[in-house]
Short mmCIF file of C-alpha atoms and ligand atoms in Angstrom, two decimals:
data_model
loop_
_atom_site.label_atom_id
_atom_site.label_comp_id
_atom_site.label_asym_id
_atom_site.label_seq_id
_atom_site.Cartn_x
_atom_site.Cartn_y
_atom_site.Cartn_z
CA UNK A 1 86.65 77.17 104.16
CA UNK A 2 90.04 77.98 105.49
CA UNK A 3 92.47 75.19 104.86
CA UNK A 4 95.61 76.59 106.41
CA UNK A 5 96.45 75.75 109.96
CA UNK A 6 96.61 79.28 111.16
CA UNK A 7 94.56 80.58 113.97
CA UNK A 8 93.14 84.01 113.21
CA UNK A 9 91.49 84.11 116.63
CA UNK A 10 94.93 84.43 118.16
CA UNK A 11 95.22 87.91 116.73
CA UNK A 12 94.85 90.56 119.38
CA UNK A 13 92.04 92.96 118.64
CA UNK A 14 89.74 95.32 120.43
CA UNK A 15 86.11 94.41 120.39
CA UNK A 16 84.79 97.92 120.50
CA UNK A 17 81.40 97.47 118.94
CA UNK A 18 78.40 96.11 120.77
CA UNK A 19 76.46 93.63 118.65
CA UNK A 20 73.34 95.81 118.46
CA UNK A 21 75.16 98.55 116.57
CA UNK A 22 77.50 96.28 114.68
CA UNK A 23 76.10 97.77 111.53
CA UNK A 24 74.57 101.17 111.35
CA UNK A 25 71.91 101.74 108.76
CA UNK A 26 71.70 105.48 109.31
CA UNK A 27 74.37 108.08 109.52
CA UNK A 28 74.91 108.86 113.16
CA UNK A 29 77.49 109.84 115.69
CA UNK A 30 78.39 107.42 118.33
CA UNK A 31 81.10 106.66 120.79
CA UNK A 32 82.67 103.52 119.50
CA UNK A 33 80.78 102.66 116.35
CA UNK A 34 83.56 103.32 113.91
CA UNK A 35 86.27 100.76 114.51
CA UNK A 36 89.14 102.01 112.44
CA UNK A 37 91.84 99.92 110.96
CA UNK A 38 95.45 100.95 110.76
CA UNK A 39 98.53 99.54 109.21
CA UNK A 40 101.65 98.41 111.01
CA UNK A 41 104.67 96.90 109.36
CA UNK A 42 104.58 93.13 109.43
CA UNK A 43 101.02 92.69 110.57
CA UNK A 44 97.73 94.23 111.45
CA UNK A 45 96.60 96.22 114.39
CA UNK A 46 93.27 97.76 115.21
CA UNK A 47 92.92 101.17 116.62
CA UNK A 48 90.11 101.94 118.99
CA UNK A 49 87.59 104.39 117.62
CA UNK A 50 87.69 107.97 118.70
CA UNK A 51 84.74 109.26 120.70
CA UNK A 52 82.83 110.93 117.87
CA UNK A 53 83.47 109.22 114.59
CA UNK A 54 80.60 109.03 112.15
CA UNK A 55 79.50 106.05 110.14
CA UNK A 56 78.15 106.57 106.66
CA UNK A 57 74.94 104.66 106.04
CA UNK A 58 73.72 102.99 102.90
CA UNK A 59 71.75 105.33 100.66
CA UNK A 60 68.31 104.26 99.48
CA UNK A 61 68.10 102.97 95.92
CA UNK A 62 65.27 103.21 93.40
CA UNK A 63 64.29 99.82 92.08
CA UNK A 64 61.38 97.65 91.06
CA UNK A 65 60.79 94.18 92.43
CA UNK A 66 61.28 91.42 89.88
CA UNK A 67 58.88 88.66 90.95
CA UNK A 68 59.73 86.42 88.01
CA UNK A 69 63.31 86.04 89.21
CA UNK A 70 62.58 86.01 92.94
CA UNK A 71 61.95 83.25 95.42
CA UNK A 72 58.96 83.66 97.74
CA UNK A 73 60.85 81.91 100.54
CA UNK A 74 61.23 83.80 103.79
CA UNK A 75 64.05 86.34 103.57
CA UNK A 76 66.78 86.37 106.14
CA UNK A 77 66.96 89.45 108.31
CA UNK A 78 69.26 92.32 107.40
CA UNK A 79 71.07 91.60 110.63
CA UNK A 80 71.72 87.94 109.75
CA UNK A 81 73.08 88.84 106.34
CA UNK A 82 75.27 91.70 107.55
CA UNK A 83 76.80 90.12 110.64
CA UNK A 84 77.61 86.64 109.28
CA UNK A 85 79.83 87.22 106.26
CA UNK A 86 82.68 85.82 104.26
CA UNK A 87 84.95 88.62 103.06
CA UNK A 88 88.47 87.45 103.83
CA UNK A 89 89.92 90.83 102.90
CA UNK A 90 88.51 91.86 106.28
CA UNK A 91 89.32 88.71 108.22
CA UNK A 92 88.43 85.03 108.19
CA UNK A 93 85.91 85.13 111.03
CA UNK A 94 82.21 85.42 110.23
CA UNK A 95 81.90 88.58 112.33
CA UNK A 96 85.17 90.11 111.15
CA UNK A 97 83.80 91.85 108.01
CA UNK A 98 81.02 93.62 109.93
CA UNK A 99 83.60 94.85 112.42
CA UNK A 100 86.59 95.65 110.27
CA UNK A 101 85.03 96.83 106.99
CA UNK A 102 83.18 99.75 108.59
CA UNK A 103 85.55 102.35 107.20
CA UNK A 104 85.97 100.69 103.81
CA UNK A 105 85.87 103.52 101.27
CA UNK A 106 84.08 102.32 98.14
CA UNK A 107 83.55 105.71 96.52
CA UNK A 108 84.88 106.99 94.18
CA UNK A 109 85.29 103.63 92.39
CA UNK A 110 86.48 102.71 88.93
CA UNK A 111 85.75 99.43 87.18
CA UNK A 112 87.83 98.49 84.17
CA UNK A 113 86.14 96.33 81.52
CA UNK A 114 88.88 95.01 79.27
CA UNK A 115 90.44 92.12 77.38
CA UNK A 116 88.99 90.45 74.28
CA UNK A 117 86.31 92.97 73.40
CA UNK A 118 85.75 95.74 70.88
CA UNK A 119 85.00 98.45 73.40
CA UNK A 120 87.11 98.22 76.56
CA UNK A 121 86.25 101.01 78.96
CA UNK A 122 87.01 102.33 82.42
CA UNK A 123 83.76 103.16 84.16
CA UNK A 124 82.97 105.18 87.18
CA UNK A 125 80.66 102.81 89.06
CA UNK A 126 77.91 105.44 88.86
CA UNK A 127 78.13 105.12 85.09
CA UNK A 128 77.51 101.37 85.36
CA UNK A 129 74.51 101.77 87.67
CA UNK A 130 72.90 104.03 85.05
CA UNK A 131 73.08 101.38 82.32
CA UNK A 132 69.80 99.74 83.32
CA UNK A 133 66.88 100.01 85.72
CA UNK A 134 67.65 98.48 89.09
CA UNK A 135 65.70 95.38 90.03
CA UNK A 136 65.16 93.69 93.35
CA UNK A 137 65.73 89.95 93.14
CA UNK A 138 65.28 87.68 96.11
CA UNK A 139 67.77 84.86 95.66
CA UNK A 140 68.89 81.87 97.67
CA UNK A 141 72.62 81.97 98.46
CA UNK A 142 74.39 78.73 99.38
CA UNK A 143 77.91 78.87 100.79
CA UNK A 144 80.16 75.89 100.09
CA UNK A 145 80.61 75.66 103.87
CA UNK A 146 77.03 74.38 104.27
CA UNK A 147 75.01 77.43 105.34
CA UNK A 148 72.52 79.42 103.30
CA UNK A 149 70.61 82.69 103.29
CA UNK A 150 67.79 84.33 101.31
CA UNK A 151 68.67 87.88 100.30
CA UNK A 152 66.80 90.68 98.50
CA UNK A 153 69.57 91.92 96.21
CA UNK A 154 69.35 95.03 94.03
CA UNK A 155 71.07 95.08 90.67
CA UNK A 156 70.68 94.01 87.07
CA UNK A 157 72.08 91.30 84.80
CA UNK A 158 75.84 91.38 84.29
CA UNK A 159 75.10 90.88 80.62
CA UNK A 160 73.93 94.50 80.37
CA UNK A 161 77.51 95.58 81.02
CA UNK A 162 79.11 92.78 78.98
CA UNK A 163 77.07 93.79 75.92
CA UNK A 164 78.41 97.34 76.07
CA UNK A 165 81.93 95.98 75.63
CA UNK A 166 81.06 93.89 72.55
CA UNK A 167 83.04 90.72 73.33
CA UNK A 168 85.07 89.26 70.47
CA UNK A 169 84.47 85.69 69.25
CA UNK A 170 87.77 84.68 70.92
CA UNK A 171 86.37 85.59 74.34
CA UNK A 172 85.26 82.37 76.04
CA UNK A 173 85.45 83.32 79.72
CA UNK A 174 85.03 86.36 81.93
CA UNK A 175 87.57 86.99 84.71
CA UNK A 176 86.81 89.18 87.74
CA UNK A 177 89.11 90.83 90.21
CA UNK A 178 88.47 92.38 93.63
CA UNK A 179 90.30 95.54 94.58
CA UNK A 180 93.78 95.11 96.05
CA UNK A 181 94.14 97.67 98.79
CA UNK A 182 96.03 96.32 101.79
CA UNK A 183 95.92 99.72 103.48
CA UNK A 184 92.16 99.40 103.74
CA UNK A 185 91.90 95.62 103.87
CA UNK A 186 93.63 94.08 106.89
CA UNK A 187 93.09 90.56 105.51
CA UNK A 188 95.40 91.38 102.62
CA UNK A 189 98.19 92.01 105.13
CA UNK A 190 99.39 88.64 106.33
CA UNK A 191 97.54 85.90 108.15
CA UNK A 192 94.44 87.83 109.20
CA UNK A 193 92.92 87.01 105.80
CA UNK A 194 94.01 83.38 105.86
CA UNK A 195 97.08 84.00 103.73
CA UNK A 196 95.18 83.78 100.43
CA UNK A 197 96.83 85.03 97.26
CA UNK A 198 95.51 88.56 96.77
CA UNK A 199 93.69 90.06 95.02
CA UNK A 200 90.70 87.72 95.11
CA UNK A 201 89.90 86.56 91.58
CA UNK A 202 86.99 84.67 90.09
CA UNK A 203 85.70 83.63 86.70
CA UNK A 204 82.77 82.35 84.69
CA UNK A 205 82.36 80.82 81.28
CA UNK A 206 81.00 83.50 78.94
CA UNK A 207 77.57 81.87 78.61
CA UNK A 208 77.29 81.62 82.41
CA UNK A 209 78.25 85.26 82.75
CA UNK A 210 75.57 86.17 80.19
CA UNK A 211 72.85 84.16 81.93
CA UNK A 212 69.94 86.35 83.05
CA UNK A 213 70.22 85.06 86.64
CA UNK A 214 73.82 86.28 87.00
CA UNK A 215 73.57 89.82 88.29
CA UNK A 216 75.75 92.70 89.26
CA UNK A 217 74.70 93.64 92.77
CA UNK A 218 74.77 97.23 93.96
CA UNK A 219 72.47 96.95 96.94
CA UNK A 220 70.43 94.81 99.28
CA UNK A 221 67.38 95.40 101.48
CA UNK A 222 66.53 98.55 99.55
CA UNK A 223 69.89 100.23 100.11
CA UNK A 224 73.43 100.38 98.79
CA UNK A 225 75.57 97.42 99.80
CA UNK A 226 76.99 97.78 103.29
CA UNK A 227 80.80 97.57 103.54
CA UNK A 228 80.85 93.91 104.56
CA UNK A 229 78.82 92.77 101.52
CA UNK A 230 81.16 93.95 98.79
CA UNK A 231 80.31 97.51 97.73
CA UNK A 232 80.02 99.26 95.46
CA UNK A 233 79.66 96.42 92.94
CA UNK A 234 79.73 92.64 93.26
CA UNK A 235 78.53 89.53 91.51
CA UNK A 236 75.52 87.50 92.63
CA UNK A 237 75.36 84.05 91.01
CA UNK A 238 72.63 82.14 92.81
CA UNK A 239 73.16 78.64 91.34
CA UNK A 240 76.83 78.48 92.33
CA UNK A 241 78.54 78.25 95.71
CA UNK A 242 78.84 81.65 97.35
CA UNK A 243 82.56 82.12 96.76
CA UNK A 244 81.89 82.58 93.03
CA UNK A 245 79.97 85.78 93.91
CA UNK A 246 83.03 88.00 94.06
CA UNK A 247 82.81 91.27 96.00
CA UNK A 248 84.08 94.82 95.43
CA UNK A 249 85.01 94.27 91.79
CA UNK A 250 87.47 96.61 90.06
CA UNK A 251 88.28 94.61 86.92
CA UNK A 252 86.27 92.50 84.48
CA UNK A 253 88.19 90.94 81.58
CA UNK A 254 87.17 88.88 78.58
CA UNK A 255 89.68 86.04 78.17
CA UNK A 256 90.20 83.04 75.89
CA UNK A 257 91.19 80.48 78.53
CA UNK A 258 89.65 79.41 81.79
CA UNK A 259 90.87 81.97 84.31
CA UNK A 260 92.50 81.28 87.65
CA UNK A 261 90.18 81.52 90.63
CA UNK A 262 91.25 82.17 94.21
CA UNK A 263 89.80 79.11 95.96
CA UNK A 264 90.68 76.75 93.14
CA UNK A 265 94.28 77.90 93.34
CA UNK A 266 94.26 77.56 97.12
CA UNK A 267 92.77 74.04 97.23
CA UNK A 268 92.12 72.57 93.76
CA UNK A 269 90.80 69.23 95.08
CA UNK A 270 88.20 71.04 97.17
CA UNK A 271 87.01 73.96 95.05
CA UNK A 272 86.55 73.64 91.31
CA UNK A 273 86.15 76.29 88.66
CA UNK A 274 82.45 75.58 88.11
CA UNK A 275 81.36 75.18 91.72
CA UNK A 276 77.71 74.73 90.86
CA UNK A 277 75.68 73.89 93.94
CA UNK A 278 75.34 70.11 93.78
CA UNK A 279 74.03 67.99 96.67
CA UNK A 280 75.33 64.81 95.02
CA UNK A 281 78.98 65.86 94.88
CA UNK A 282 80.42 66.14 98.35
CA UNK A 283 83.25 68.37 99.42
CA UNK A 284 86.20 66.09 100.29
CA UNK A 285 85.79 67.03 103.95
CA UNK A 286 82.00 67.26 104.33
CA UNK A 287 78.67 66.37 102.74
CA UNK A 288 76.93 68.88 100.49
CA UNK A 289 73.57 67.08 100.72
CA UNK A 290 72.15 69.46 103.33
CA UNK A 291 72.57 73.00 104.54
CA UNK A 292 71.65 75.18 107.49
CA UNK A 293 69.57 78.22 106.63
CA UNK A 294 70.71 80.98 108.98
CA UNK A 295 68.08 81.42 111.67
CA UNK A 296 66.81 77.85 111.40
CA UNK A 297 67.61 74.94 113.67
CA UNK A 298 67.18 71.90 111.44
CA UNK A 299 69.22 71.37 108.32
CA UNK A 300 67.36 71.31 105.02
CA UNK A 301 68.09 69.48 101.79
CA UNK A 302 70.34 71.27 99.36
CA UNK A 303 68.77 71.55 95.91
CA UNK A 304 70.51 70.85 92.60
CA UNK A 305 71.88 74.14 91.24
CA UNK A 306 70.54 75.63 94.47
CA UNK A 307 66.99 75.29 93.14
CA UNK A 308 67.72 77.02 89.82
CA UNK A 309 68.07 73.84 87.72
CA UNK A 310 65.16 74.70 85.41
CA UNK A 311 66.93 77.86 84.34
CA UNK A 312 70.59 76.79 84.30
CA UNK A 313 70.94 73.00 83.89
CA UNK A 314 70.98 73.17 80.08
CA UNK A 315 74.29 75.07 80.20
CA UNK A 316 75.93 71.93 81.59
CA UNK A 317 74.22 69.23 79.56
CA UNK A 318 76.65 66.51 78.55
CA UNK A 319 79.19 67.56 81.18
CA UNK A 320 80.27 65.17 83.92
CA UNK A 321 79.51 67.27 86.98
CA UNK A 322 81.80 65.13 89.15
CA UNK A 323 84.69 66.02 86.93
CA UNK A 324 83.65 69.64 86.40
CA UNK A 325 82.88 70.33 90.08
N1 LIG B 1 86.44 89.50 97.37
C1 LIG B 1 85.81 88.52 98.01
N2 LIG B 1 84.62 88.11 97.55
C2 LIG B 1 83.95 87.12 98.20
C3 LIG B 1 84.51 86.49 99.35
C4 LIG B 1 85.76 86.96 99.82
O1 LIG B 1 86.32 86.49 100.82
N3 LIG B 1 86.37 87.99 99.13
N4 LIG B 1 83.82 85.45 99.98
C5 LIG B 1 82.84 84.72 99.16
C6 LIG B 1 82.03 83.78 99.92
S1 LIG B 1 82.76 82.35 100.45
C7 LIG B 1 80.70 84.00 100.15
S2 LIG B 1 79.74 82.82 100.90
C8 LIG B 1 80.06 85.28 99.78
C9 LIG B 1 79.43 85.90 101.01
O2 LIG B 1 78.70 87.05 100.68
P1 LIG B 1 77.96 87.88 101.82
O3 LIG B 1 78.93 88.04 102.97
O4 LIG B 1 77.57 89.18 101.22
O5 LIG B 1 76.76 87.07 102.25
O6 LIG B 1 80.99 86.22 99.24
C10 LIG B 1 81.95 85.67 98.36
N5 LIG B 1 82.72 86.73 97.74
MO1 LIG B 2 80.99 80.94 100.83
#
């Protein structure tokens, strides 16, 4: 996805974590499990972990499985989904987030819901989680880069939160913002994160944001989101390319005009505002007709709206999807 000619692999770093314990699901003490990240003027450096640093594990969540909104396709393993990530705040490499987000502190966490609404409010994330019963939804996730995964997310529709705010008639879009915290996020300090404009921002049309498939994710695989997957609160929008599913959200605003989005700003010819999964509209540099499901050898056909056309296609009727890519 990176379009700049910078080579993040040239950054010196210490690979301190064996693959088998790259993510720790239980709290434990171990020699080198907690790769810390420190700041240095003008760039990033990685300190080696001390001998007995502990790693906090994801707490179990209470939820009920929602079969109506879940695919019965084979899920990817927890390991696949937590060691092959895009989270540029922690580096551009697929294994960077699992290595460098380990110490990411996502509690306490405040989310501001603001803009064109009657009831703007700053929430503690725990206050948001309590707004509705948590559901497990097994969704397909298709990255614009041509790979895909099947993930059991835990959350509930974003609309539950949007309703609380009582959007005004002038509100036509919803804008999202990831936390800006360069002390914690090495990718926000210079080229390690590809030199994107931080913080990461995304947006949806209001009706898309209110669609029952668009969920706020708090967990996966029965537990709270691990650091590399965007805790404590992220979007999951299964019919759009993965980059629309913004992680570690701290601001949600109702706005009148189509908001700026990070990848559109970075490369407008390559990444549109809508970014609905569409096998008939190729990326300028590669075909979108097929994808590789992680763990599989052969590529499979990419489905229109990532297989969610029955539920979402009507939102785009009459729109030229080549123009609104
Ligand atoms: N803040 C933020 N959100 C982000 C990204 C990112 O770099 N930063 N990457 C996006 C992309 S390209 C994808 S494919 C998904 C990956 O989610 P996962 O690592 O949990 O599978 O997160 C999306 N959300
Ligand atoms: Mo992606």
